[in-house]
PDB file of C-alpha atoms in Angstrom:
ATOM      1  CA  UNK Z1381    -135.063-169.700 163.816  1.00 51.00           C
ATOM      2  CA  UNK Z1382    -131.895-167.558 163.566  1.00 57.00           C
ATOM      3  CA  UNK Z1383    -131.908-166.912 167.218  1.00 53.00           C
ATOM      4  CA  UNK Z1384    -132.132-170.602 167.965  1.00 52.00           C
ATOM      5  CA  UNK Z1385    -129.348-171.395 165.453  1.00 52.00           C
ATOM      6  CA  UNK Z1386    -127.122-168.855 167.040  1.00 55.00           C
ATOM      7  CA  UNK Z1387    -127.923-170.183 170.382  1.00 51.00           C
ATOM      8  CA  UNK Z1388    -126.796-173.525 169.273  1.00 51.00           C
ATOM      9  CA  UNK Z1389    -123.671-172.369 167.742  1.00 49.00           C
ATOM     10  CA  UNK Z1390    -122.641-170.397 170.913  1.00 47.00           C
ATOM     11  CA  UNK Z1391    -123.831-172.840 173.421  1.00 48.00           C
ATOM     12  CA  UNK Z1392    -121.663-173.642 176.357  1.00 47.00           C
ATOM     13  CA  UNK Z1393    -121.165-177.209 177.428  1.00 55.00           C
ATOM     14  CA  UNK Z1394    -124.166-178.661 179.304  1.00 65.00           C
ATOM     15  CA  UNK Z1395    -124.073-180.994 182.294  1.00 68.00           C
ATOM     16  CA  UNK Z1396    -127.586-182.347 182.093  1.00 81.00           C
ATOM     17  CA  UNK Z1397    -127.888-186.132 182.993  1.00 95.00           C
ATOM     18  CA  UNK Z1398    -126.996-188.313 180.027  1.00 98.00           C
ATOM     19  CA  UNK Z1399    -129.005-191.184 178.803  1.00 98.00           C
ATOM     20  CA  UNK Z1400    -126.855-193.963 177.557  1.00 98.00           C
ATOM     21  CA  UNK Z1401    -128.198-196.507 175.234  1.00 98.00           C
ATOM     22  CA  UNK Z1402    -126.561-199.705 174.464  1.00 98.00           C
ATOM     23  CA  UNK Z1403    -127.206-201.403 171.008  1.00 98.00           C
ATOM     24  CA  UNK Z1404    -126.349-204.966 172.005  1.00 98.00           C
ATOM     25  CA  UNK Z1405    -126.310-206.622 168.492  1.00 96.00           C
ATOM     26  CA  UNK Z1406    -127.659-205.794 165.204  1.00 92.00           C
ATOM     27  CA  UNK Z1407    -128.927-206.653 161.843  1.00 88.00           C
ATOM     28  CA  UNK Z1408    -125.835-206.159 159.741  1.00 89.00           C
ATOM     29  CA  UNK Z1409    -122.600-207.951 160.903  1.00 91.00           C
ATOM     30  CA  UNK Z1410    -122.367-211.317 162.884  1.00 92.00           C
ATOM     31  CA  UNK Z1411    -119.726-213.215 164.645  1.00 96.00           C
ATOM     32  CA  UNK Z1412    -117.612-213.013 161.512  1.00 95.00           C
ATOM     33  CA  UNK Z1413    -116.810-209.435 162.601  1.00 95.00           C
ATOM     34  CA  UNK Z1414    -116.239-210.218 166.166  1.00 97.00           C
ATOM     35  CA  UNK Z1415    -116.849-213.717 167.900  1.00 98.00           C
ATOM     36  CA  UNK Z1416    -117.893-212.058 171.028  1.00 98.00           C
ATOM     37  CA  UNK Z1417    -120.983-210.392 169.346  1.00 98.00           C
ATOM     38  CA  UNK Z1418    -124.001-211.756 171.172  1.00 98.00           C
ATOM     39  CA  UNK Z1419    -126.433-213.482 168.815  1.00 97.00           C
ATOM     40  CA  UNK Z1420    -128.450-216.021 170.773  1.00 97.00           C
ATOM     41  CA  UNK Z1421    -130.868-215.177 173.575  1.00 97.00           C
ATOM     42  CA  UNK Z1422    -128.535-216.360 176.395  1.00 98.00           C
ATOM     43  CA  UNK Z1423    -125.696-214.198 175.004  1.00 98.00           C
ATOM     44  CA  UNK Z1424    -127.937-211.175 174.438  1.00 98.00           C
ATOM     45  CA  UNK Z1425    -129.409-211.281 177.938  1.00 98.00           C
ATOM     46  CA  UNK Z1426    -126.059-211.824 179.590  1.00 98.00           C
ATOM     47  CA  UNK Z1427    -124.512-208.921 177.825  1.00 98.00           C
ATOM     48  CA  UNK Z1428    -127.581-206.795 178.228  1.00 98.00           C
ATOM     49  CA  UNK Z1429    -127.497-207.386 181.974  1.00 98.00           C
ATOM     50  CA  UNK Z1430    -123.874-206.333 182.043  1.00 98.00           C
ATOM     51  CA  UNK Z1431    -124.435-203.321 179.879  1.00 98.00           C
ATOM     52  CA  UNK Z1432    -127.180-202.150 182.270  1.00 98.00           C
ATOM     53  CA  UNK Z1433    -125.017-202.782 185.429  1.00 98.00           C
ATOM     54  CA  UNK Z1434    -122.348-200.651 183.624  1.00 98.00           C
ATOM     55  CA  UNK Z1435    -124.715-197.666 183.328  1.00 98.00           C
ATOM     56  CA  UNK Z1436    -126.778-198.294 180.170  1.00 98.00           C
ATOM     57  CA  UNK Z1437    -130.542-196.951 180.855  1.00 98.00           C
ATOM     58  CA  UNK Z1438    -131.810-198.241 177.564  1.00 98.00           C
ATOM     59  CA  UNK Z1439    -130.988-201.599 175.855  1.00 98.00           C
ATOM     60  CA  UNK Z1440    -131.612-201.563 172.183  1.00 98.00           C
ATOM     61  CA  UNK Z1441    -132.525-205.173 171.097  1.00 98.00           C
ATOM     62  CA  UNK Z1442    -132.167-207.169 167.828  1.00 97.00           C
ATOM     63  CA  UNK Z1443    -132.488-210.762 167.573  1.00 97.00           C
ATOM     64  CA  UNK Z1444    -131.146-213.620 165.593  1.00 95.00           C
ATOM     65  CA  UNK Z1445    -132.149-217.098 164.378  1.00 94.00           C
ATOM     66  CA  UNK Z1446    -130.116-220.128 165.762  1.00 95.00           C
ATOM     67  CA  UNK Z1447    -127.973-219.946 162.699  1.00 94.00           C
ATOM     68  CA  UNK Z1448    -127.102-216.197 163.363  1.00 92.00           C
ATOM     69  CA  UNK Z1449    -129.441-214.819 160.484  1.00 91.00           C
ATOM     70  CA  UNK Z1450    -131.680-211.897 161.219  1.00 90.00           C
ATOM     71  CA  UNK Z1451    -135.203-212.448 162.466  1.00 94.00           C
ATOM     72  CA  UNK Z1452    -138.337-210.738 163.697  1.00 95.00           C
ATOM     73  CA  UNK Z1453    -139.765-213.971 165.169  1.00 96.00           C
ATOM     74  CA  UNK Z1454    -142.072-212.675 167.878  1.00 96.00           C
ATOM     75  CA  UNK Z1455    -141.463-215.855 170.072  1.00 97.00           C
ATOM     76  CA  UNK Z1456    -137.572-214.988 170.178  1.00 97.00           C
ATOM     77  CA  UNK Z1457    -138.214-211.305 170.824  1.00 97.00           C
ATOM     78  CA  UNK Z1458    -140.791-212.087 173.510  1.00 97.00           C
ATOM     79  CA  UNK Z1459    -138.284-214.252 175.447  1.00 97.00           C
ATOM     80  CA  UNK Z1460    -135.693-211.397 175.009  1.00 98.00           C
ATOM     81  CA  UNK Z1461    -138.078-208.820 176.212  1.00 98.00           C
ATOM     82  CA  UNK Z1462    -139.239-210.816 179.100  1.00 97.00           C
ATOM     83  CA  UNK Z1463    -135.938-211.811 180.333  1.00 98.00           C
ATOM     84  CA  UNK Z1464    -134.333-208.350 180.085  1.00 98.00           C
ATOM     85  CA  UNK Z1465    -137.268-206.879 181.890  1.00 98.00           C
ATOM     86  CA  UNK Z1466    -137.148-209.569 184.616  1.00 97.00           C
ATOM     87  CA  UNK Z1467    -133.315-209.199 185.195  1.00 98.00           C
ATOM     88  CA  UNK Z1468    -132.861-205.430 184.799  1.00 98.00           C
ATOM     89  CA  UNK Z1469    -134.793-202.194 185.305  1.00 97.00           C
ATOM     90  CA  UNK Z1470    -133.554-200.847 181.986  1.00 98.00           C
ATOM     91  CA  UNK Z1471    -135.780-199.529 179.289  1.00 98.00           C
ATOM     92  CA  UNK Z1472    -135.994-202.248 176.646  1.00 98.00           C
ATOM     93  CA  UNK Z1473    -136.192-200.661 173.111  1.00 98.00           C
ATOM     94  CA  UNK Z1474    -137.026-203.360 170.457  1.00 98.00           C
ATOM     95  CA  UNK Z1475    -136.002-202.677 166.963  1.00 97.00           C
ATOM     96  CA  UNK Z1476    -138.620-202.409 164.042  1.00 96.00           C
ATOM     97  CA  UNK Z1477    -135.748-202.109 161.727  1.00 91.00           C
ATOM     98  CA  UNK Z1478    -134.444-205.758 162.133  1.00 83.00           C
ATOM     99  CA  UNK Z1479    -132.763-205.972 158.806  1.00 80.00           C
ATOM    100  CA  UNK Z1480    -132.949-204.630 155.209  1.00 82.00           C
ATOM    101  CA  UNK Z1481    -133.921-207.968 153.973  1.00 81.00           C
ATOM    102  CA  UNK Z1482    -136.982-208.400 156.220  1.00 85.00           C
ATOM    103  CA  UNK Z1483    -140.581-207.165 155.289  1.00 87.00           C
ATOM    104  CA  UNK Z1484    -142.538-204.404 156.976  1.00 90.00           C
ATOM    105  CA  UNK Z1485    -145.019-206.983 158.171  1.00 92.00           C
ATOM    106  CA  UNK Z1486    -142.363-209.000 159.806  1.00 93.00           C
ATOM    107  CA  UNK Z1487    -140.819-205.870 161.429  1.00 94.00           C
ATOM    108  CA  UNK Z1488    -144.142-204.860 162.946  1.00 96.00           C
ATOM    109  CA  UNK Z1489    -144.033-207.894 165.070  1.00 96.00           C
ATOM    110  CA  UNK Z1490    -141.949-206.123 167.859  1.00 97.00           C
ATOM    111  CA  UNK Z1491    -144.554-203.173 167.943  1.00 97.00           C
ATOM    112  CA  UNK Z1492    -147.187-205.740 168.710  1.00 97.00           C
ATOM    113  CA  UNK Z1493    -145.270-206.914 171.729  1.00 97.00           C
ATOM    114  CA  UNK Z1494    -145.728-203.270 173.335  1.00 97.00           C
ATOM    115  CA  UNK Z1495    -142.384-202.555 174.636  1.00 98.00           C
ATOM    116  CA  UNK Z1496    -141.888-199.134 176.367  1.00 98.00           C
ATOM    117  CA  UNK Z1497    -139.806-198.103 173.234  1.00 98.00           C
ATOM    118  CA  UNK Z1498    -139.034-199.200 169.742  1.00 98.00           C
ATOM    119  CA  UNK Z1499    -137.001-197.830 166.931  1.00 98.00           C
ATOM    120  CA  UNK Z1500    -138.586-196.273 163.851  1.00 98.00           C
ATOM    121  CA  UNK Z1501    -136.332-195.671 160.730  1.00 97.00           C
ATOM    122  CA  UNK Z1502    -137.049-192.350 158.876  1.00 97.00           C
ATOM    123  CA  UNK Z1503    -136.146-192.986 155.331  1.00 95.00           C
ATOM    124  CA  UNK Z1504    -134.928-194.873 152.406  1.00 93.00           C
ATOM    125  CA  UNK Z1505    -131.306-196.416 152.280  1.00 91.00           C
ATOM    126  CA  UNK Z1506    -128.992-198.706 150.248  1.00 86.00           C
ATOM    127  CA  UNK Z1507    -127.048-200.859 152.581  1.00 86.00           C
ATOM    128  CA  UNK Z1508    -123.705-202.500 151.595  1.00 85.00           C
ATOM    129  CA  UNK Z1509    -123.602-205.999 153.161  1.00 78.00           C
ATOM    130  CA  UNK Z1510    -120.790-208.282 152.627  1.00 78.00           C
ATOM    131  CA  UNK Z1511    -120.122-206.859 149.214  1.00 78.00           C
ATOM    132  CA  UNK Z1512    -123.796-206.736 148.206  1.00 83.00           C
ATOM    133  CA  UNK Z1513    -126.109-203.777 147.758  1.00 89.00           C
ATOM    134  CA  UNK Z1514    -129.331-204.278 149.804  1.00 85.00           C
ATOM    135  CA  UNK Z1515    -132.278-201.761 149.579  1.00 87.00           C
ATOM    136  CA  UNK Z1516    -133.732-200.848 152.963  1.00 88.00           C
ATOM    137  CA  UNK Z1517    -137.479-199.953 152.220  1.00 88.00           C
ATOM    138  CA  UNK Z1518    -138.740-197.255 154.771  1.00 93.00           C
ATOM    139  CA  UNK Z1519    -141.365-195.655 152.500  1.00 94.00           C
ATOM    140  CA  UNK Z1520    -143.381-192.576 153.810  1.00 96.00           C
ATOM    141  CA  UNK Z1521    -146.491-194.837 153.858  1.00 96.00           C
ATOM    142  CA  UNK Z1522    -144.565-197.550 155.887  1.00 96.00           C
ATOM    143  CA  UNK Z1523    -143.386-194.823 158.384  1.00 97.00           C
ATOM    144  CA  UNK Z1524    -146.835-193.530 158.842  1.00 97.00           C
ATOM    145  CA  UNK Z1525    -148.219-197.208 159.380  1.00 97.00           C
ATOM    146  CA  UNK Z1526    -145.499-197.928 162.017  1.00 97.00           C
ATOM    147  CA  UNK Z1527    -146.197-194.567 163.650  1.00 98.00           C
ATOM    148  CA  UNK Z1528    -149.953-195.221 163.988  1.00 98.00           C
ATOM    149  CA  UNK Z1529    -149.372-198.884 165.219  1.00 97.00           C
ATOM    150  CA  UNK Z1530    -146.918-197.565 167.743  1.00 98.00           C
ATOM    151  CA  UNK Z1531    -149.063-194.804 169.053  1.00 98.00           C
ATOM    152  CA  UNK Z1532    -152.107-197.031 169.432  1.00 97.00           C
ATOM    153  CA  UNK Z1533    -150.145-199.058 171.904  1.00 97.00           C
ATOM    154  CA  UNK Z1534    -148.622-196.161 173.935  1.00 97.00           C
ATOM    155  CA  UNK Z1535    -145.082-197.125 172.759  1.00 98.00           C
ATOM    156  CA  UNK Z1536    -142.605-194.449 172.497  1.00 98.00           C
ATOM    157  CA  UNK Z1537    -140.782-194.312 169.244  1.00 98.00           C
ATOM    158  CA  UNK Z1538    -137.207-193.311 168.702  1.00 98.00           C
ATOM    159  CA  UNK Z1539    -137.056-191.648 165.277  1.00 98.00           C
ATOM    160  CA  UNK Z1540    -133.806-193.029 163.468  1.00 98.00           C
ATOM    161  CA  UNK Z1541    -132.269-190.305 161.330  1.00 98.00           C
ATOM    162  CA  UNK Z1542    -129.403-191.308 159.043  1.00 97.00           C
ATOM    163  CA  UNK Z1543    -129.087-187.900 157.225  1.00 97.00           C
ATOM    164  CA  UNK Z1544    -130.092-184.432 157.359  1.00 96.00           C
ATOM    165  CA  UNK Z1545    -132.663-185.088 154.465  1.00 95.00           C
ATOM    166  CA  UNK Z1546    -134.414-187.512 156.767  1.00 97.00           C
ATOM    167  CA  UNK Z1547    -135.245-184.658 159.253  1.00 98.00           C
ATOM    168  CA  UNK Z1548    -137.700-183.546 156.507  1.00 97.00           C
ATOM    169  CA  UNK Z1549    -139.472-186.863 156.956  1.00 97.00           C
ATOM    170  CA  UNK Z1550    -139.374-186.305 160.730  1.00 98.00           C
ATOM    171  CA  UNK Z1551    -141.074-182.929 160.090  1.00 98.00           C
ATOM    172  CA  UNK Z1552    -143.749-184.495 157.918  1.00 98.00           C
ATOM    173  CA  UNK Z1553    -144.388-187.171 160.494  1.00 98.00           C
ATOM    174  CA  UNK Z1554    -144.636-184.817 163.358  1.00 98.00           C
ATOM    175  CA  UNK Z1555    -147.101-182.630 161.372  1.00 97.00           C
ATOM    176  CA  UNK Z1556    -149.536-185.399 161.266  1.00 98.00           C
ATOM    177  CA  UNK Z1557    -150.080-185.251 165.043  1.00 96.00           C
ATOM    178  CA  UNK Z1558    -149.887-189.103 165.280  1.00 98.00           C
ATOM    179  CA  UNK Z1559    -147.243-188.946 168.009  1.00 98.00           C
ATOM    180  CA  UNK Z1560    -147.142-187.379 171.431  1.00 97.00           C
ATOM    181  CA  UNK Z1561    -144.238-185.256 172.819  1.00 98.00           C
ATOM    182  CA  UNK Z1562    -141.540-185.551 173.893  1.00 98.00           C
ATOM    183  CA  UNK Z1563    -140.058-186.736 170.768  1.00 98.00           C
ATOM    184  CA  UNK Z1564    -136.924-188.839 170.676  1.00 98.00           C
ATOM    185  CA  UNK Z1565    -134.560-188.476 167.626  1.00 98.00           C
ATOM    186  CA  UNK Z1566    -131.413-190.614 167.190  1.00 98.00           C
ATOM    187  CA  UNK Z1567    -128.778-189.414 164.698  1.00 98.00           C
ATOM    188  CA  UNK Z1568    -127.358-192.540 163.140  1.00 98.00           C
ATOM    189  CA  UNK Z1569    -124.046-191.639 161.500  1.00 98.00           C
ATOM    190  CA  UNK Z1570    -121.273-193.548 159.433  1.00 96.00           C
ATOM    191  CA  UNK Z1571    -123.494-196.559 158.496  1.00 93.00           C
ATOM    192  CA  UNK Z1572    -122.328-198.527 155.504  1.00 89.00           C
ATOM    193  CA  UNK Z1573    -124.947-197.033 153.130  1.00 89.00           C
ATOM    194  CA  UNK Z1574    -125.726-194.911 150.165  1.00 90.00           C
ATOM    195  CA  UNK Z1575    -127.933-192.245 151.475  1.00 89.00           C
ATOM    196  CA  UNK Z1576    -126.507-191.927 155.176  1.00 93.00           C
ATOM    197  CA  UNK Z1577    -124.042-189.377 156.289  1.00 95.00           C
ATOM    198  CA  UNK Z1578    -120.508-189.851 157.415  1.00 97.00           C
ATOM    199  CA  UNK Z1579    -119.672-189.606 161.091  1.00 97.00           C
ATOM    200  CA  UNK Z1580    -118.009-186.148 160.942  1.00 98.00           C
ATOM    201  CA  UNK Z1581    -118.355-183.220 163.217  1.00 97.00           C
ATOM    202  CA  UNK Z1582    -119.620-181.135 160.408  1.00 97.00           C
ATOM    203  CA  UNK Z1583    -122.377-183.642 159.655  1.00 97.00           C
ATOM    204  CA  UNK Z1584    -123.290-183.855 163.363  1.00 98.00           C
ATOM    205  CA  UNK Z1585    -123.495-180.083 163.571  1.00 96.00           C
ATOM    206  CA  UNK Z1586    -125.435-179.774 160.256  1.00 96.00           C
ATOM    207  CA  UNK Z1587    -128.144-182.069 161.668  1.00 97.00           C
ATOM    208  CA  UNK Z1588    -128.297-180.273 165.000  1.00 97.00           C
ATOM    209  CA  UNK Z1589    -128.789-176.874 163.115  1.00 95.00           C
ATOM    210  CA  UNK Z1590    -131.546-178.219 161.164  1.00 96.00           C
ATOM    211  CA  UNK Z1591    -133.723-179.093 164.116  1.00 97.00           C
ATOM    212  CA  UNK Z1592    -135.168-175.683 164.074  1.00 95.00           C
ATOM    213  CA  UNK Z1593    -136.987-176.755 161.030  1.00 95.00           C
ATOM    214  CA  UNK Z1594    -139.113-179.126 162.794  1.00 97.00           C
ATOM    215  CA  UNK Z1595    -142.777-178.095 163.590  1.00 97.00           C
ATOM    216  CA  UNK Z1596    -142.419-178.425 167.421  1.00 97.00           C
ATOM    217  CA  UNK Z1597    -140.776-176.427 170.023  1.00 95.00           C
ATOM    218  CA  UNK Z1598    -137.197-177.268 170.870  1.00 93.00           C
ATOM    219  CA  UNK Z1599    -137.979-178.249 174.418  1.00 95.00           C
ATOM    220  CA  UNK Z1600    -140.117-181.273 173.149  1.00 97.00           C
ATOM    221  CA  UNK Z1601    -137.084-182.899 171.421  1.00 98.00           C
ATOM    222  CA  UNK Z1602    -134.689-185.473 173.017  1.00 98.00           C
ATOM    223  CA  UNK Z1603    -131.625-185.875 170.855  1.00 98.00           C
ATOM    224  CA  UNK Z1604    -129.510-189.023 170.966  1.00 98.00           C
ATOM    225  CA  UNK Z1605    -126.286-189.535 168.914  1.00 98.00           C
ATOM    226  CA  UNK Z1606    -124.743-192.719 167.467  1.00 98.00           C
ATOM    227  CA  UNK Z1607    -121.895-193.429 165.123  1.00 98.00           C
ATOM    228  CA  UNK Z1608    -120.536-196.532 163.522  1.00 97.00           C
ATOM    229  CA  UNK Z1609    -117.129-198.040 163.669  1.00 97.00           C
ATOM    230  CA  UNK Z1610    -114.088-195.980 164.377  1.00 97.00           C
ATOM    231  CA  UNK Z1611    -116.256-192.780 164.434  1.00 98.00           C
ATOM    232  CA  UNK Z1612    -118.201-193.944 167.476  1.00 98.00           C
ATOM    233  CA  UNK Z1613    -115.795-192.813 170.149  1.00 98.00           C
ATOM    234  CA  UNK Z1614    -114.987-189.205 168.799  1.00 98.00           C
ATOM    235  CA  UNK Z1615    -118.710-188.507 167.676  1.00 98.00           C
ATOM    236  CA  UNK Z1616    -120.358-189.727 171.030  1.00 98.00           C
ATOM    237  CA  UNK Z1617    -117.786-187.802 172.974  1.00 98.00           C
ATOM    238  CA  UNK Z1618    -118.684-184.727 171.084  1.00 98.00           C
ATOM    239  CA  UNK Z1619    -122.267-185.414 171.844  1.00 98.00           C
ATOM    240  CA  UNK Z1620    -121.494-185.803 175.450  1.00 97.00           C
ATOM    241  CA  UNK Z1621    -119.773-182.436 175.647  1.00 96.00           C
ATOM    242  CA  UNK Z1622    -122.655-180.804 173.958  1.00 96.00           C
ATOM    243  CA  UNK Z1623    -125.341-182.290 176.472  1.00 96.00           C
ATOM    244  CA  UNK Z1624    -126.782-184.793 174.233  1.00 97.00           C
ATOM    245  CA  UNK Z1625    -127.590-188.363 174.865  1.00 98.00           C
ATOM    246  CA  UNK Z1626    -125.556-191.166 173.351  1.00 98.00           C
ATOM    247  CA  UNK Z1627    -125.704-194.636 172.074  1.00 98.00           C
ATOM    248  CA  UNK Z1628    -122.847-197.138 171.975  1.00 98.00           C
ATOM    249  CA  UNK Z1629    -122.824-200.907 171.518  1.00 98.00           C
ATOM    250  CA  UNK Z1630    -121.550-203.745 169.283  1.00 98.00           C
ATOM    251  CA  UNK Z1631    -124.191-203.262 166.789  1.00 97.00           C
ATOM    252  CA  UNK Z1632    -122.388-200.057 165.961  1.00 97.00           C
ATOM    253  CA  UNK Z1633    -118.798-201.016 166.601  1.00 97.00           C
ATOM    254  CA  UNK Z1634    -116.873-204.226 167.356  1.00 98.00           C
ATOM    255  CA  UNK Z1635    -113.626-202.766 168.306  1.00 98.00           C
ATOM    256  CA  UNK Z1636    -112.494-201.174 171.579  1.00 98.00           C
ATOM    257  CA  UNK Z1637    -109.611-199.472 169.980  1.00 96.00           C
ATOM    258  CA  UNK Z1638    -107.664-199.928 166.694  1.00 94.00           C
ATOM    259  CA  UNK Z1639    -106.860-203.584 166.391  1.00 95.00           C
ATOM    260  CA  UNK Z1640    -108.376-204.622 169.623  1.00 98.00           C
ATOM    261  CA  UNK Z1641    -111.793-206.327 169.433  1.00 98.00           C
ATOM    262  CA  UNK Z1642    -114.276-205.877 171.967  1.00 98.00           C
ATOM    263  CA  UNK Z1643    -115.000-208.605 174.651  1.00 98.00           C
ATOM    264  CA  UNK Z1644    -118.436-207.420 175.337  1.00 98.00           C
ATOM    265  CA  UNK Z1645    -120.848-204.500 175.263  1.00 98.00           C
ATOM    266  CA  UNK Z1646    -120.274-203.419 178.813  1.00 98.00           C
ATOM    267  CA  UNK Z1647    -116.700-202.218 177.840  1.00 98.00           C
ATOM    268  CA  UNK Z1648    -118.222-199.561 175.672  1.00 98.00           C
ATOM    269  CA  UNK Z1649    -120.605-198.447 178.251  1.00 98.00           C
ATOM    270  CA  UNK Z1650    -118.060-198.322 181.016  1.00 98.00           C
ATOM    271  CA  UNK Z1651    -115.815-196.032 178.831  1.00 98.00           C
ATOM    272  CA  UNK Z1652    -118.712-193.865 178.042  1.00 98.00           C
ATOM    273  CA  UNK Z1653    -119.587-193.427 181.718  1.00 98.00           C
ATOM    274  CA  UNK Z1654    -116.022-192.559 182.428  1.00 98.00           C
ATOM    275  CA  UNK Z1655    -116.099-189.784 179.759  1.00 98.00           C
ATOM    276  CA  UNK Z1656    -119.340-188.512 180.825  1.00 98.00           C
ATOM    277  CA  UNK Z1657    -117.867-188.192 184.450  1.00 97.00           C
ATOM    278  CA  UNK Z1658    -114.836-186.269 183.189  1.00 97.00           C
ATOM    279  CA  UNK Z1659    -117.205-183.952 181.431  1.00 96.00           C
ATOM    280  CA  UNK Z1660    -119.147-183.484 184.784  1.00 96.00           C
ATOM    281  CA  UNK Z1661    -122.217-185.206 183.370  1.00 97.00           C
ATOM    282  CA  UNK Z1662    -124.133-187.332 185.674  1.00 97.00           C
ATOM    283  CA  UNK Z1663    -125.374-190.732 183.987  1.00 98.00           C
ATOM    284  CA  UNK Z1664    -129.232-190.953 184.161  1.00 98.00           C
ATOM    285  CA  UNK Z1665    -130.728-194.000 185.794  1.00 98.00           C
ATOM    286  CA  UNK Z1666    -133.344-195.916 183.842  1.00 98.00           C
ATOM    287  CA  UNK Z1667    -136.106-194.197 185.899  1.00 98.00           C
ATOM    288  CA  UNK Z1668    -134.709-190.869 184.988  1.00 98.00           C
ATOM    289  CA  UNK Z1669    -134.586-191.796 181.319  1.00 98.00           C
ATOM    290  CA  UNK Z1670    -138.253-192.839 181.456  1.00 98.00           C
ATOM    291  CA  UNK Z1671    -139.241-189.369 182.950  1.00 97.00           C
ATOM    292  CA  UNK Z1672    -136.932-187.575 180.456  1.00 98.00           C
ATOM    293  CA  UNK Z1673    -138.404-189.370 177.405  1.00 98.00           C
ATOM    294  CA  UNK Z1674    -141.981-189.481 178.559  1.00 98.00           C
ATOM    295  CA  UNK Z1675    -142.394-193.303 178.673  1.00 98.00           C
ATOM    296  CA  UNK Z1676    -145.232-195.143 180.257  1.00 96.00           C
ATOM    297  CA  UNK Z1677    -142.758-197.153 182.540  1.00 95.00           C
ATOM    298  CA  UNK Z1678    -143.038-200.458 184.112  1.00 96.00           C
ATOM    299  CA  UNK Z1679    -142.742-202.171 187.538  1.00 94.00           C
ATOM    300  CA  UNK Z1680    -139.228-203.541 188.131  1.00 91.00           C
ATOM    301  CA  UNK Z1681    -139.011-207.255 187.200  1.00 93.00           C
ATOM    302  CA  UNK Z1682    -142.276-206.979 185.110  1.00 95.00           C
ATOM    303  CA  UNK Z1683    -143.234-206.378 181.595  1.00 96.00           C
ATOM    304  CA  UNK Z1684    -144.640-202.771 180.746  1.00 95.00           C
ATOM    305  CA  UNK Z1685    -148.356-202.523 181.056  1.00 90.00           C
ATOM    306  CA  UNK Z1686    -150.171-203.923 178.050  1.00 87.00           C
ATOM    307  CA  UNK Z1687    -147.205-205.890 176.855  1.00 89.00           C
ATOM    308  CA  UNK Z1688    -147.945-209.289 175.458  1.00 66.00           C
ATOM    309  CA  UNK Z1689    -146.394-212.674 175.548  1.00 51.00           C
ATOM    310  CA  UNK Z1690    -146.477-213.089 171.744  1.00 48.00           C
ATOM    311  CA  UNK Z1691    -147.248-210.849 168.804  1.00 42.00           C
ATOM    312  CA  UNK Z1692    -150.823-210.719 167.465  1.00 43.00           C
TER     313      UNK Z1692
END
């Protein structure tokens, strides 16, 4: 372990292809934060296509009701999944987080749609949403249930880790041999939570160091980094320089720069592509991302094998 830790500390910048994920819209803020945030299917698909054209290999997808509130309605997700698969060759990653106010039963709906990927939150959090405290229940029993349902459908989960402590939950989950390698882990920093870590270089580095505590070989890990608000640009730039994959998007940040609201998600992807190129890192295509992450894949313009029209 010590040798691996020192290798990390002394590592030179890497120029592996970088997988860029774009999180198009989320489950916390809405158009009150930025009127350009996509909420309805037409908006989400339009911005998803543009983000893919800009260089995003993975599109991370939430959905909203017509009034802008959060939903895990399988009909809405089925439409988004089908249209994004039809209009791009991106990996469509459906959320199972949805919103802290939605039940586990509701949040399983996207798993039943059998996308190539879905997110899987790895611990308990207390969110602060519009001045209120909202508990986000991701109990160990829930995580295991999600993992078994995901594995049964040959879906690849992205394990969402909000703090170093959640890596212990990752270690527990991986010890159960439910999931197959490679294992994708997303460090989610600077969320408006009690229980999540701030988006600082020290916190990012601490999480990276603790990867050696996981019960799997390093070569089976695929690390992605995301960070909210004003920390998105500096933390993802650090991650790019370290050879890691990154996530950007309006779920995580609604500003292009201080005082300037984003016009769309593609702006963030375009900037990330420019930074990656300056660091001499080639941007991975969706097909390369599939190979790197061990996804089951799909034919261009079609849903993945086994994907359904509606949940069931």
